[in-house]
PDB file of C-alpha atoms and ligand atoms in Angstrom:
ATOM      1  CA  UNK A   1    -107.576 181.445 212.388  1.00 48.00           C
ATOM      2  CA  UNK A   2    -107.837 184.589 210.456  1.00 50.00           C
ATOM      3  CA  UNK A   3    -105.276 187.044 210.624  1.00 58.00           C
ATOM      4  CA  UNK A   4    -103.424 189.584 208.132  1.00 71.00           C
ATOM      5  CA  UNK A   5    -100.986 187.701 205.993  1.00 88.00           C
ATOM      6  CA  UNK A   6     -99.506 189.467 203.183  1.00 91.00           C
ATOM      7  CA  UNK A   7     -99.823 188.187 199.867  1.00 95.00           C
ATOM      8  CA  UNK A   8     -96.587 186.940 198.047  1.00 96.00           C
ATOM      9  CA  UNK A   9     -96.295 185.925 194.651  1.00 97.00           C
ATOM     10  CA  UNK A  10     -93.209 184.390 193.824  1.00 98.00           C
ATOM     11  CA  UNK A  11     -91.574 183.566 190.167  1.00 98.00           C
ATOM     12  CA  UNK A  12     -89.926 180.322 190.179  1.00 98.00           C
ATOM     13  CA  UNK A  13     -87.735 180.325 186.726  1.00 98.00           C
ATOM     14  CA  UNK A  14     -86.671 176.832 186.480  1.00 98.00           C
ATOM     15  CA  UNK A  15     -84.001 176.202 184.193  1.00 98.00           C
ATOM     16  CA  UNK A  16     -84.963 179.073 181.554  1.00 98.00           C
ATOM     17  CA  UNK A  17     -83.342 182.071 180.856  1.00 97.00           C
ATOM     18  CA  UNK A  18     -79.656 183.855 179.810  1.00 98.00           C
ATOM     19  CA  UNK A  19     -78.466 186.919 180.229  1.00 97.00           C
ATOM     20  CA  UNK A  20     -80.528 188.798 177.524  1.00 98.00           C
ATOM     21  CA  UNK A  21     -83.337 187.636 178.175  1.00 98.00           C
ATOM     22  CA  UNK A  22     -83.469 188.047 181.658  1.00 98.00           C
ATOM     23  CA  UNK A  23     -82.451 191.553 180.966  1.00 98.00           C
ATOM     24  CA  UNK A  24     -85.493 192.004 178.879  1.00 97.00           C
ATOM     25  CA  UNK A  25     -87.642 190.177 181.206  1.00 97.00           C
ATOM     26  CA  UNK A  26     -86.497 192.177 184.428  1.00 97.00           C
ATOM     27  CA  UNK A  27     -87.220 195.310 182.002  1.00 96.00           C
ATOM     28  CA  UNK A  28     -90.463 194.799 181.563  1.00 95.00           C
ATOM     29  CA  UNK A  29     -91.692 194.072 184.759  1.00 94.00           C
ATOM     30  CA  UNK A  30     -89.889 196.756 186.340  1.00 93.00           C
ATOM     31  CA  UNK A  31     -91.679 198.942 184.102  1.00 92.00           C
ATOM     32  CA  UNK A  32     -95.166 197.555 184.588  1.00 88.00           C
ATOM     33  CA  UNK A  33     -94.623 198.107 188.231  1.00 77.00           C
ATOM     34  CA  UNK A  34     -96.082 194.934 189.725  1.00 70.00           C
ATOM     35  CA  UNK A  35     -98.191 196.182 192.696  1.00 65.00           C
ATOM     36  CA  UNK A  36     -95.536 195.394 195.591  1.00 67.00           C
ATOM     37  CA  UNK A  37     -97.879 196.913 198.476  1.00 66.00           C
ATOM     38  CA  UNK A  38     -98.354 196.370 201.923  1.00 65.00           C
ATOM     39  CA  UNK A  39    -100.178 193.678 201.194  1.00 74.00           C
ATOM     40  CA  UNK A  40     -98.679 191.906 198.105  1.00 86.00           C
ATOM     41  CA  UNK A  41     -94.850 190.929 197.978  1.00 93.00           C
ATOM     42  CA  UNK A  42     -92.774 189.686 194.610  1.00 95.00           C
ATOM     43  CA  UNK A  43     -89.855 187.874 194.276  1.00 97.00           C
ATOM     44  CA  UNK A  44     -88.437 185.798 191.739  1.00 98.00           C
ATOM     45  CA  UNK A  45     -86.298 183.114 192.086  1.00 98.00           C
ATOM     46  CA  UNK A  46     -83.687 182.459 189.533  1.00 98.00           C
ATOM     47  CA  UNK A  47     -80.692 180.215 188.316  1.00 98.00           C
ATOM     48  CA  UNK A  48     -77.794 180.623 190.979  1.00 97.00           C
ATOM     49  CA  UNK A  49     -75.667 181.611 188.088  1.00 97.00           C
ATOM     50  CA  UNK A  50     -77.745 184.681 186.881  1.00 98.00           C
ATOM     51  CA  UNK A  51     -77.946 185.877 191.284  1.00 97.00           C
ATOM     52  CA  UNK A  52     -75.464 188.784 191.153  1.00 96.00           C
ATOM     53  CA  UNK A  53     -76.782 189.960 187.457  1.00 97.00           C
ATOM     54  CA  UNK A  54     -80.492 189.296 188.738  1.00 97.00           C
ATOM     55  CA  UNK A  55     -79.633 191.453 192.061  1.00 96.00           C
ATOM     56  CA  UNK A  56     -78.089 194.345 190.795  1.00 96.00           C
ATOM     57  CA  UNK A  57     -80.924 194.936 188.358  1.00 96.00           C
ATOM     58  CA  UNK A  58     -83.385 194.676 191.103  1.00 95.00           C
ATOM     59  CA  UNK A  59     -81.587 196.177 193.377  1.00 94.00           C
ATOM     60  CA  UNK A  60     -83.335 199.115 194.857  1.00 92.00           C
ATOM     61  CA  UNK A  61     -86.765 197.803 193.281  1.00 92.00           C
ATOM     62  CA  UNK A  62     -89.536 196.139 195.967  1.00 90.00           C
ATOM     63  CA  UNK A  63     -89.141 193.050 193.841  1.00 94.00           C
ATOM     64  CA  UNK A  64     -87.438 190.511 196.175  1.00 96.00           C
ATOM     65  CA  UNK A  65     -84.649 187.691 194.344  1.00 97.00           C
ATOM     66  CA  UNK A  66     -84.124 184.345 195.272  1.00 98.00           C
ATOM     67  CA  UNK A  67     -82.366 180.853 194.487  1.00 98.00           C
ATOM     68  CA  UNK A  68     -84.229 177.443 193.490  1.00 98.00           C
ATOM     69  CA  UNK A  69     -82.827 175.520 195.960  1.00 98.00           C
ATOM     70  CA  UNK A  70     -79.500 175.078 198.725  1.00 98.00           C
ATOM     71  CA  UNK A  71     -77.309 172.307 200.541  1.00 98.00           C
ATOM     72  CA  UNK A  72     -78.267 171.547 203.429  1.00 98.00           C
ATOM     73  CA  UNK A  73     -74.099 171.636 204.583  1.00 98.00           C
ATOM     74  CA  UNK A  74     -72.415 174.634 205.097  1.00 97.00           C
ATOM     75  CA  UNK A  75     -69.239 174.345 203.413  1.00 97.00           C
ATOM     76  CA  UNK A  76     -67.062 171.333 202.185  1.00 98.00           C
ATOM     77  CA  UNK A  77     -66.453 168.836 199.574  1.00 98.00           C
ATOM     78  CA  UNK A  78     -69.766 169.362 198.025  1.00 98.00           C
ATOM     79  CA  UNK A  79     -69.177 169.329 194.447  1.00 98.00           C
ATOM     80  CA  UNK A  80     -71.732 171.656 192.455  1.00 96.00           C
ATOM     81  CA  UNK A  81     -73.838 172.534 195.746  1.00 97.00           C
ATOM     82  CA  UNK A  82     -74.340 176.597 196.749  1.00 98.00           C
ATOM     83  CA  UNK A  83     -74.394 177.150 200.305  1.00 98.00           C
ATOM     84  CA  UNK A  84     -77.112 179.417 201.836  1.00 98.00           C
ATOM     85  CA  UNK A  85     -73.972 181.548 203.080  1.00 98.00           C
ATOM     86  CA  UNK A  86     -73.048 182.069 199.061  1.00 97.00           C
ATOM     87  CA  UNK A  87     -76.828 183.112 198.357  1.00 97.00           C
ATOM     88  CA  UNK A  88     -77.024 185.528 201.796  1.00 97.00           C
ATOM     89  CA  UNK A  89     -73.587 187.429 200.037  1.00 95.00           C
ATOM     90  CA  UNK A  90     -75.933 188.180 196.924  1.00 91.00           C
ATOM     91  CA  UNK A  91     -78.872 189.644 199.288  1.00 93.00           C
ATOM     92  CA  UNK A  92     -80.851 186.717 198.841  1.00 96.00           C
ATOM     93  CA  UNK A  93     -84.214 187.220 200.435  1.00 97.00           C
ATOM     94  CA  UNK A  94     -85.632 183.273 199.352  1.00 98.00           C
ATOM     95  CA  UNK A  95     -84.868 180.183 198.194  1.00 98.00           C
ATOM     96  CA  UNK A  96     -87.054 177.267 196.838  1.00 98.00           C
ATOM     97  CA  UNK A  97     -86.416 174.113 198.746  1.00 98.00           C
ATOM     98  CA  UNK A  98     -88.343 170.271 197.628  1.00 98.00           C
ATOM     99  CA  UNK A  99     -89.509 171.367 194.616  1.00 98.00           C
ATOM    100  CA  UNK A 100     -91.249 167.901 193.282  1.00 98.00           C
ATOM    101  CA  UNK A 101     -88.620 168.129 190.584  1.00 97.00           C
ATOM    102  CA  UNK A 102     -85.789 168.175 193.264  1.00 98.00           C
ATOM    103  CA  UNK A 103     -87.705 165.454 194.929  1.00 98.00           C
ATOM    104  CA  UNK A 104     -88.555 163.279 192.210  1.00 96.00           C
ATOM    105  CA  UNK A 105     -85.427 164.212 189.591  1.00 97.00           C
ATOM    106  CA  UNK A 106     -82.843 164.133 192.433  1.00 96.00           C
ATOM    107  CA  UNK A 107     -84.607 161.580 195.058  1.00 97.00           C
ATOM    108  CA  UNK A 108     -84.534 164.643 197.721  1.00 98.00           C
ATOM    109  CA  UNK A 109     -86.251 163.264 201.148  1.00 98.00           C
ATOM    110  CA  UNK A 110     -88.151 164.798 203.125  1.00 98.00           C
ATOM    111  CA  UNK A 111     -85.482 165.104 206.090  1.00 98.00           C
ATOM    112  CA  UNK A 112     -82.738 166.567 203.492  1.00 98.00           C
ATOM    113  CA  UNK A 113     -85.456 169.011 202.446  1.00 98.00           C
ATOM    114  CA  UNK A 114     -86.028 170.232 206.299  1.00 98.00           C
ATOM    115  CA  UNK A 115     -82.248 170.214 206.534  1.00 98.00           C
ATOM    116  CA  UNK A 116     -81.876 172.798 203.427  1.00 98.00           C
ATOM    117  CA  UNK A 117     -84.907 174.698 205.266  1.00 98.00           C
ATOM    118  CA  UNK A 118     -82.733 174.865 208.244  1.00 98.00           C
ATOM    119  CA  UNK A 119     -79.399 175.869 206.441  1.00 98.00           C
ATOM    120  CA  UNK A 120     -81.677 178.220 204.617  1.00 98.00           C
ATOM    121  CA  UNK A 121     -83.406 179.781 207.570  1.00 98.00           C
ATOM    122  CA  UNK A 122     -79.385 179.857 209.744  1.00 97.00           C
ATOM    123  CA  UNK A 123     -78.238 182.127 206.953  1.00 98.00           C
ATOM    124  CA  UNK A 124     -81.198 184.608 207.000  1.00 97.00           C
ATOM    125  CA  UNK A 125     -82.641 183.332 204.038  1.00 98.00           C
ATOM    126  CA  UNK A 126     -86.837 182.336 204.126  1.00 98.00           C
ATOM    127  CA  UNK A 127     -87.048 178.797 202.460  1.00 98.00           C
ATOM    128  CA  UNK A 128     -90.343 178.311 200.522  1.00 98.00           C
ATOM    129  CA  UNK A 129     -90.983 174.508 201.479  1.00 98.00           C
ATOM    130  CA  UNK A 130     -92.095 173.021 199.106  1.00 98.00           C
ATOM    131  CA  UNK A 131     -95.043 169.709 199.143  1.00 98.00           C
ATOM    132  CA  UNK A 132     -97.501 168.302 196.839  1.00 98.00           C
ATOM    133  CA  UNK A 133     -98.729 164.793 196.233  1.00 97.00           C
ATOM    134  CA  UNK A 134     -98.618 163.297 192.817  1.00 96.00           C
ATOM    135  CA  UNK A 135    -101.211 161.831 190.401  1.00 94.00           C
ATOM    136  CA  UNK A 136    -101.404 158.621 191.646  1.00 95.00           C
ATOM    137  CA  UNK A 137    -101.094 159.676 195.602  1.00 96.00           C
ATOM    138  CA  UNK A 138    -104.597 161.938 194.962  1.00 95.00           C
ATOM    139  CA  UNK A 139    -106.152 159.009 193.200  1.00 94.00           C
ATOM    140  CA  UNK A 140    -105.127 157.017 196.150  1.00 97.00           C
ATOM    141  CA  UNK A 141    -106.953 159.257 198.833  1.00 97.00           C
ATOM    142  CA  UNK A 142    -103.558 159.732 200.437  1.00 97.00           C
ATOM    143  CA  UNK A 143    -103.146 163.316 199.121  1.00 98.00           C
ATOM    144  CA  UNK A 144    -103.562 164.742 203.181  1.00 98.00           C
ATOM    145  CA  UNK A 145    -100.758 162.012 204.442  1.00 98.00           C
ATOM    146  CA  UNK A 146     -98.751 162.938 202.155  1.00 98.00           C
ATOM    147  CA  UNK A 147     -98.424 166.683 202.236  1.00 98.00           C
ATOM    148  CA  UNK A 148     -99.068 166.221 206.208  1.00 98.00           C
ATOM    149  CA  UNK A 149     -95.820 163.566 206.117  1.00 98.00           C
ATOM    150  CA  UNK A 150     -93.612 166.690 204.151  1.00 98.00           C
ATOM    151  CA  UNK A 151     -94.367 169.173 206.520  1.00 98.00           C
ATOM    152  CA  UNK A 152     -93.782 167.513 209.450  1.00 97.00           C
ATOM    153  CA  UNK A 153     -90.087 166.388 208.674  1.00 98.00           C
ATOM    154  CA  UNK A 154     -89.641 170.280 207.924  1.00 98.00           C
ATOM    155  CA  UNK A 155     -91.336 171.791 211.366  1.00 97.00           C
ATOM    156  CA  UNK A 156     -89.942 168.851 213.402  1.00 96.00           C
ATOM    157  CA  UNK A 157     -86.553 170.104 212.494  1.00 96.00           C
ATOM    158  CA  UNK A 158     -86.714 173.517 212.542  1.00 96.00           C
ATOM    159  CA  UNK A 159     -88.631 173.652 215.641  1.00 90.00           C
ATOM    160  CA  UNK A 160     -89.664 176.990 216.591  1.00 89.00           C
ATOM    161  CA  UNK A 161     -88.064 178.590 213.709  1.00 92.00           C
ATOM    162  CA  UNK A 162     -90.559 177.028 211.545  1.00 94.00           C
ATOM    163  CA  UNK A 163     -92.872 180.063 212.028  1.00 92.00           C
ATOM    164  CA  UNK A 164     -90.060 181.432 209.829  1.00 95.00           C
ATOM    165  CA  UNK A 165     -90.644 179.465 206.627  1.00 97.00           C
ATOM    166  CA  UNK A 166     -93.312 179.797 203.973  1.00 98.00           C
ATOM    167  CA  UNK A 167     -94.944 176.649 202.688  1.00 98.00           C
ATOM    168  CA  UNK A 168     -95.829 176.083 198.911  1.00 98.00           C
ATOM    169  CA  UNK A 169     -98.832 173.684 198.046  1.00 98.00           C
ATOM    170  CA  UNK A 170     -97.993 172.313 194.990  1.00 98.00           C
ATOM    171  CA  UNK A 171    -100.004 169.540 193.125  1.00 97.00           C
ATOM    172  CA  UNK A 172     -97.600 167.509 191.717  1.00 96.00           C
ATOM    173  CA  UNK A 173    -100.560 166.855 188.931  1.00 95.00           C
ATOM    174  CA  UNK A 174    -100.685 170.815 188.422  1.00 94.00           C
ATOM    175  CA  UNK A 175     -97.646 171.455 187.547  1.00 93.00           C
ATOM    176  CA  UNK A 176     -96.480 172.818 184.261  1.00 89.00           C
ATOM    177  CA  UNK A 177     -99.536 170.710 182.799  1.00 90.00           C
ATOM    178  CA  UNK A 178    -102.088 173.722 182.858  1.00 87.00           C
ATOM    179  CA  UNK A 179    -104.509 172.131 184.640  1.00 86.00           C
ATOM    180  CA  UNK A 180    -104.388 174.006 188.785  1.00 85.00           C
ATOM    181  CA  UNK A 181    -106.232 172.702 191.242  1.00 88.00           C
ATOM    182  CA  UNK A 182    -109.644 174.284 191.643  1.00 95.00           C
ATOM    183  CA  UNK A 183    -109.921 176.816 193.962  1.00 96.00           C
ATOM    184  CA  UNK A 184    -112.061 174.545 196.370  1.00 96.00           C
ATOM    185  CA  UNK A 185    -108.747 171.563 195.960  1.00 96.00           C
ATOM    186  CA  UNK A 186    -106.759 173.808 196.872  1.00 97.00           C
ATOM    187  CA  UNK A 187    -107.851 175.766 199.645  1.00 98.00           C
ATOM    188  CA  UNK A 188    -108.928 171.934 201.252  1.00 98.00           C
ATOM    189  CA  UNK A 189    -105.472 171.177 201.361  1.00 98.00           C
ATOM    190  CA  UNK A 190    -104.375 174.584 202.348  1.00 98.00           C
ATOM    191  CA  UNK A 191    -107.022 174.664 205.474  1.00 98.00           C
ATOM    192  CA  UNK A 192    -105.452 170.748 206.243  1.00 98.00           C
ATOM    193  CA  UNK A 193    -101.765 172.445 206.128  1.00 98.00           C
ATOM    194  CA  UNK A 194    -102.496 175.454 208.477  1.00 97.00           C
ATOM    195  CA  UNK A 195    -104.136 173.546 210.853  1.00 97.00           C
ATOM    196  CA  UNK A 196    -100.839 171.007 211.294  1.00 97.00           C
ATOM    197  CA  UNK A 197     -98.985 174.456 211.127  1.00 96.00           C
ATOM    198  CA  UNK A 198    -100.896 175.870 214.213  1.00 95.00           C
ATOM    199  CA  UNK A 199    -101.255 172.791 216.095  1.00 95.00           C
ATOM    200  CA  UNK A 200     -97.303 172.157 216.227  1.00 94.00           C
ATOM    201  CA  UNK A 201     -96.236 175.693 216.307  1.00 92.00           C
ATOM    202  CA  UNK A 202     -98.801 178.307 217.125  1.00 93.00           C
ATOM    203  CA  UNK A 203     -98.183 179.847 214.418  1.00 90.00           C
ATOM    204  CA  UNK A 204    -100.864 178.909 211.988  1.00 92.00           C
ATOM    205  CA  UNK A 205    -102.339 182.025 211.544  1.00 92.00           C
ATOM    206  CA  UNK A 206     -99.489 183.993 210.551  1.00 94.00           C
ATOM    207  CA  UNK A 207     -97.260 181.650 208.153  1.00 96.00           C
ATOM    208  CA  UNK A 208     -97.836 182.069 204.640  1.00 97.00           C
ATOM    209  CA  UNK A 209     -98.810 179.014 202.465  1.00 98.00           C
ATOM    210  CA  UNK A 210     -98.976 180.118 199.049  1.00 98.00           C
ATOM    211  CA  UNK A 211    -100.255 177.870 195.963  1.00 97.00           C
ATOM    212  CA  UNK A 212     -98.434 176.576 192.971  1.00 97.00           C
ATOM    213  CA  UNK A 213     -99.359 174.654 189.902  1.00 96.00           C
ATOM    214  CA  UNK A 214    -100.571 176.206 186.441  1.00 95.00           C
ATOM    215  CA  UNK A 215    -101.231 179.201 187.852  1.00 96.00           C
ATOM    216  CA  UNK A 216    -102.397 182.243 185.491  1.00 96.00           C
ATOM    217  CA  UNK A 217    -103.586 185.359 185.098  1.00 95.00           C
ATOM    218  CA  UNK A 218    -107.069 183.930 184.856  1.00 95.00           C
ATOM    219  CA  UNK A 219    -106.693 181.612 187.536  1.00 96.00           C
ATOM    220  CA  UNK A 220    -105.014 183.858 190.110  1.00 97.00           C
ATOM    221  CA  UNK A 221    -107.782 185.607 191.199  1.00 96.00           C
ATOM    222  CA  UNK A 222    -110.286 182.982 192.609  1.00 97.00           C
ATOM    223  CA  UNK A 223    -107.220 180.975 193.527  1.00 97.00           C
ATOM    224  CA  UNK A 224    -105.975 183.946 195.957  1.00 96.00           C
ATOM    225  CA  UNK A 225    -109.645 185.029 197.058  1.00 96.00           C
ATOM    226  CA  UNK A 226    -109.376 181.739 199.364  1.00 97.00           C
ATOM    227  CA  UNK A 227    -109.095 181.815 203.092  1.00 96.00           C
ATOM    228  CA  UNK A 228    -106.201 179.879 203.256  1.00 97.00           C
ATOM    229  CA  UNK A 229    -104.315 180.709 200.114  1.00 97.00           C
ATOM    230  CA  UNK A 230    -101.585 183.446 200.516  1.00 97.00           C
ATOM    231  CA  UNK A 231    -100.443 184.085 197.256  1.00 97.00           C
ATOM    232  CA  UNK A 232     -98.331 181.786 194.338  1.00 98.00           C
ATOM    233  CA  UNK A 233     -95.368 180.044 193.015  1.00 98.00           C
ATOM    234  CA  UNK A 234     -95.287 180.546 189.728  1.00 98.00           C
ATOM    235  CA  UNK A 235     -93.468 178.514 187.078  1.00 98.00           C
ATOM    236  CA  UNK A 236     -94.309 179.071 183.248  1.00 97.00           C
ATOM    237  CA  UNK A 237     -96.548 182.355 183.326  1.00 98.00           C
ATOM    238  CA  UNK A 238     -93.568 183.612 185.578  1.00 98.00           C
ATOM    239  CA  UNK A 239     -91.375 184.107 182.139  1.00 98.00           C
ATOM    240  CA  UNK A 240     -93.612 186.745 180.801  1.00 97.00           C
ATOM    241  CA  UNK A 241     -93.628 189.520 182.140  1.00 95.00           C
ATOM    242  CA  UNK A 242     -97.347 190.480 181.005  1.00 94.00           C
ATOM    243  CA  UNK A 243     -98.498 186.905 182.389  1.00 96.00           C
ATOM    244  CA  UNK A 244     -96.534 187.835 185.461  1.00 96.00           C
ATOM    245  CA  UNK A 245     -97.703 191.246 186.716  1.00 94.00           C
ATOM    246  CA  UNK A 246    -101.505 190.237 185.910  1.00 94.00           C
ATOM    247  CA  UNK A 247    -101.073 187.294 188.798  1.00 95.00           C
ATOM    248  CA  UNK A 248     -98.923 190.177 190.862  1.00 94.00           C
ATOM    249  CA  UNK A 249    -101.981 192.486 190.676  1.00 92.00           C
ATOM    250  CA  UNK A 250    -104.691 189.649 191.280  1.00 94.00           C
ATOM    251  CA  UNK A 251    -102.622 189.416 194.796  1.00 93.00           C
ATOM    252  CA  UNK A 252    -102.219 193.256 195.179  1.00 82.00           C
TER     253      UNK A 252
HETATM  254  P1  LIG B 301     -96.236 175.999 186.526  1.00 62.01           P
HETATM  255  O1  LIG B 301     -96.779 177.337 187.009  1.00 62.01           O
HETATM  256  O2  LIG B 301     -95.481 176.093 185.240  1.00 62.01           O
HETATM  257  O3  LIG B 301     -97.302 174.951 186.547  1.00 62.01           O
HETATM  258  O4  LIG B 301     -95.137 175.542 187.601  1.00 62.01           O
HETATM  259  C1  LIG B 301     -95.450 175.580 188.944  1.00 62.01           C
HETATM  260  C2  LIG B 301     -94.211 175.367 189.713  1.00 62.01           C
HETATM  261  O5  LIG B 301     -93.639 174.293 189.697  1.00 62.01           O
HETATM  262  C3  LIG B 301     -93.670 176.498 190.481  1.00 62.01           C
HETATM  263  O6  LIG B 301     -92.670 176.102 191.354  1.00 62.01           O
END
């Protein structure tokens, strides 16, 4: 099931930033030119309230932007919520959706997360599904179920659009903790998700299924030189730019 997927590498920003520093940050990495080639893509995804600064800077630059998550409605008494329609109008090209901290901080299921996938997906916008087991789940032996169980409320919904999305691997374990998977975790559950990918859509070999979780510099490079990983989502070494551009060329 090899084919030619292009790398991504993706900057998810969490709750960090302001204006200046964001300004310095977009600086510096649009000076160190991160390779965006035809085989490597960037994007970062950023607080909805720093979209329209974030996309004019970039504007005009191969570095993609994107948003950290979406309703799933389209319009409506939805106090606080961004529709994917408000994120298209800023030339969103992403958005996160079921990051562990959306499912575990704001009890997100996994059929809201395919329905944010889908409101994503109806406004033009890729959503970068999210799954990951947790500590316990791994210790369990029911890391496959689980990330198996995620993915399958997202492709059941979006039905043949699913060869649309991009799935994220992330170890709820790895995250922000500095300890990734190990190249050989990770591509395990990787080859597990691309083979449910192919068998309900046909799509396996093109969809991109990128890896997240204390990813670095120094880790970037055996993590991407697996079969089945397609790049990163990047939280903490996302914020520098240095730390940044050295995962962006390990992809490039
Ligand atoms: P860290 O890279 O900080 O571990 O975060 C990963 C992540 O959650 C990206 O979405």
């Amino acid at each position: 099931m090899r084919a030619v997927r292009h790398k991504l590498v993706v900057g998810n920003w969490k709750m960090h930033g302001s204006r200046a520093s964001n300004a310095d940050l977009l600086s510096a990495l649009l000076a160190a030119q991160p390779p965006v080639t035809d085989d490597a893509d960037v994007a970062v995804c950023v607080p909805a309230v720093y979209l329209q600064d974030v996309s004019a800077r970039l504007r005009g630059s191969a570095i993609a932007w994107g948003a950290q998550d979406v309703s799933a409605h389209d319009q409506g008494a939805y106090t606080g919520e961004i529709s994917a329609a408000m994120l298209a109008e800023f030339g969103c090209r992403y958005t996160i959706v079921g990051h562990s901290e959306r499912r575990t901080q704001h009890r997100e299921s996994d059929e809201l997360v395919a329905q944010k996938a889908q409101a994503a997906l109806a406004q033009g916008i890729t959503p970068i599904v999210c799954v990951g087991e947790s500590l316990a789940e791994r210790e369990a032996g029911q890391t496959e179920v689980v990330v198996k169980r995620q993915l399958s409320a997202v492709i059941h919904r979006l039905a043949h659009c699913a060869a649309e999305m991009v799935v994220a691997y992330e170890p709820v374990w790895a995250i922000g903790t500095g300890r990734n998977a190990t190249s050989e975790q990770a591509q395990g559950v990787h080859a597990v998700l691309r083979a449910q990918l192919h068998a309900a859509t046909g799509h396996g070999a093109t969809l991109k299924i990128l890896y997240g979780g204390s990813v670095k510099g120094s880790n970037a490079a055996a993590l991407f030189a697996q079969p089945d990983i397609d790049g990163g989502l990047i939280g903490g070494a996302s914020l520098n730019a240095a730390d940044f551009v050295a995962i962006c060329r390990a992809a490039g």
